[in-house]
Amino acid sequence: EVQLVESGGGLVQPGESLRLSCVASGFAFSTSTITWVRQAPGKALEWVSIINNSDGSTRHAFAVKGRFTISRDNAKNTVFLQMDSLKTEDTAVYYCATRCSGADCAYKGQGTQVTVSS
């Protein structure tokens, strides 16, 4: 059974940082591309960041580029999302996912809430 468990969300002020973690199990993690997606209140799921399985290359959505960093530790089946210089518009539930086409993913975790507010 594919399982993705996110953690690390919380309430922070604008300009602060958070680091999200996602522990995966039930599939070949080291050979899988992992994606972070998010959903703000009243909005559709949005693709945020992706890290490839083959070469570890990464891509980020324009809205978070330069502020978010995705990384992985294959030995621990874990993916991280370092979020710096957070903005109020980053407020959303963040999901770790795999087997995605954009923000449409076959497997997704339960999500972790990130709230950026002064």
mmCIF file of N, CA and C in Angstrom, residues 1-5 23-28 32 34 96-99 106-109:
data_model
loop_
_atom_site.group_PDB
_atom_site.id
_atom_site.type_symbol
_atom_site.label_atom_id
_atom_site.label_comp_id
_atom_site.label_asym_id
_atom_site.label_seq_id
_atom_site.Cartn_x
_atom_site.Cartn_y
_atom_site.Cartn_z
ATOM 1 N N GLU A 1 0.842 -1.191 0.000
ATOM 2 C CA GLU A 1 0.000 0.000 0.000
ATOM 3 C C GLU A 1 0.884 1.250 0.000
ATOM 4 N N VAL A 2 0.622 2.129 -0.940
ATOM 5 C CA VAL A 2 1.374 3.385 -1.006
ATOM 6 C C VAL A 2 0.952 4.290 0.147
ATOM 7 N N GLN A 3 1.937 4.780 0.892
ATOM 8 C CA GLN A 3 1.660 5.732 1.973
ATOM 9 C C GLN A 3 2.620 6.903 1.886
ATOM 10 N N LEU A 4 2.076 8.079 2.053
ATOM 11 C CA LEU A 4 2.847 9.322 2.066
ATOM 12 C C LEU A 4 2.369 10.115 3.273
ATOM 13 N N VAL A 5 3.276 10.405 4.188
ATOM 14 C CA VAL A 5 2.896 11.067 5.439
ATOM 15 C C VAL A 5 3.674 12.371 5.577
ATOM 16 N N VAL A 23 7.416 11.285 4.529
ATOM 17 C CA VAL A 23 7.971 9.940 4.608
ATOM 18 C C VAL A 23 7.106 9.013 3.771
ATOM 19 N N ALA A 24 7.752 8.277 2.876
ATOM 20 C CA ALA A 24 7.024 7.431 1.928
ATOM 21 C C ALA A 24 7.268 5.956 2.216
ATOM 22 N N SER A 25 6.291 5.135 1.861
ATOM 23 C CA SER A 25 6.435 3.683 1.982
ATOM 24 C C SER A 25 5.479 3.014 1.006
ATOM 25 N N GLY A 26 5.749 1.728 0.753
ATOM 26 C CA GLY A 26 4.840 0.954 -0.080
ATOM 27 C C GLY A 26 5.113 1.013 -1.568
ATOM 28 N N PHE A 27 6.199 1.679 -1.964
ATOM 29 C CA PHE A 27 6.550 1.723 -3.382
ATOM 30 C C PHE A 27 8.050 1.984 -3.492
ATOM 31 N N ALA A 28 8.558 1.892 -4.689
ATOM 32 C CA ALA A 28 9.995 2.052 -4.922
ATOM 33 C C ALA A 28 10.358 3.534 -4.889
ATOM 34 N N SER A 32 11.280 6.833 -7.880
ATOM 35 C CA SER A 32 10.034 7.555 -8.135
ATOM 36 C C SER A 32 10.230 9.061 -8.069
ATOM 37 N N ILE A 34 8.871 12.589 -7.077
ATOM 38 C CA ILE A 34 7.995 13.053 -5.994
ATOM 39 C C ILE A 34 7.642 14.512 -6.218
ATOM 40 N N CYS A 96 2.245 15.838 -0.266
ATOM 41 C CA CYS A 96 3.310 15.112 -0.943
ATOM 42 C C CYS A 96 2.629 14.088 -1.843
ATOM 43 N N ALA A 97 3.135 13.904 -3.057
ATOM 44 C CA ALA A 97 2.434 13.045 -3.993
ATOM 45 C C ALA A 97 3.404 12.371 -4.955
ATOM 46 N N THR A 98 2.894 11.315 -5.612
ATOM 47 C CA THR A 98 3.666 10.658 -6.647
ATOM 48 C C THR A 98 2.737 10.183 -7.745
ATOM 49 N N ARG A 99 3.312 9.827 -8.883
ATOM 50 C CA ARG A 99 2.546 9.469 -10.088
ATOM 51 C C ARG A 99 1.622 10.637 -10.467
ATOM 52 N N ALA A 106 -1.877 10.336 -8.698
ATOM 53 C CA ALA A 106 -2.525 9.070 -8.362
ATOM 54 C C ALA A 106 -2.460 8.794 -6.861
ATOM 55 N N TYR A 107 -1.370 9.233 -6.228
ATOM 56 C CA TYR A 107 -1.194 8.995 -4.797
ATOM 57 C C TYR A 107 -0.803 10.295 -4.108
ATOM 58 N N LYS A 108 -1.486 10.545 -2.990
ATOM 59 C CA LYS A 108 -1.262 11.794 -2.265
ATOM 60 C C LYS A 108 -1.411 11.518 -0.774
ATOM 61 N N GLY A 109 -0.639 12.221 0.043
ATOM 62 C CA GLY A 109 -0.760 12.053 1.485
ATOM 63 C C GLY A 109 -1.978 12.780 2.036
#
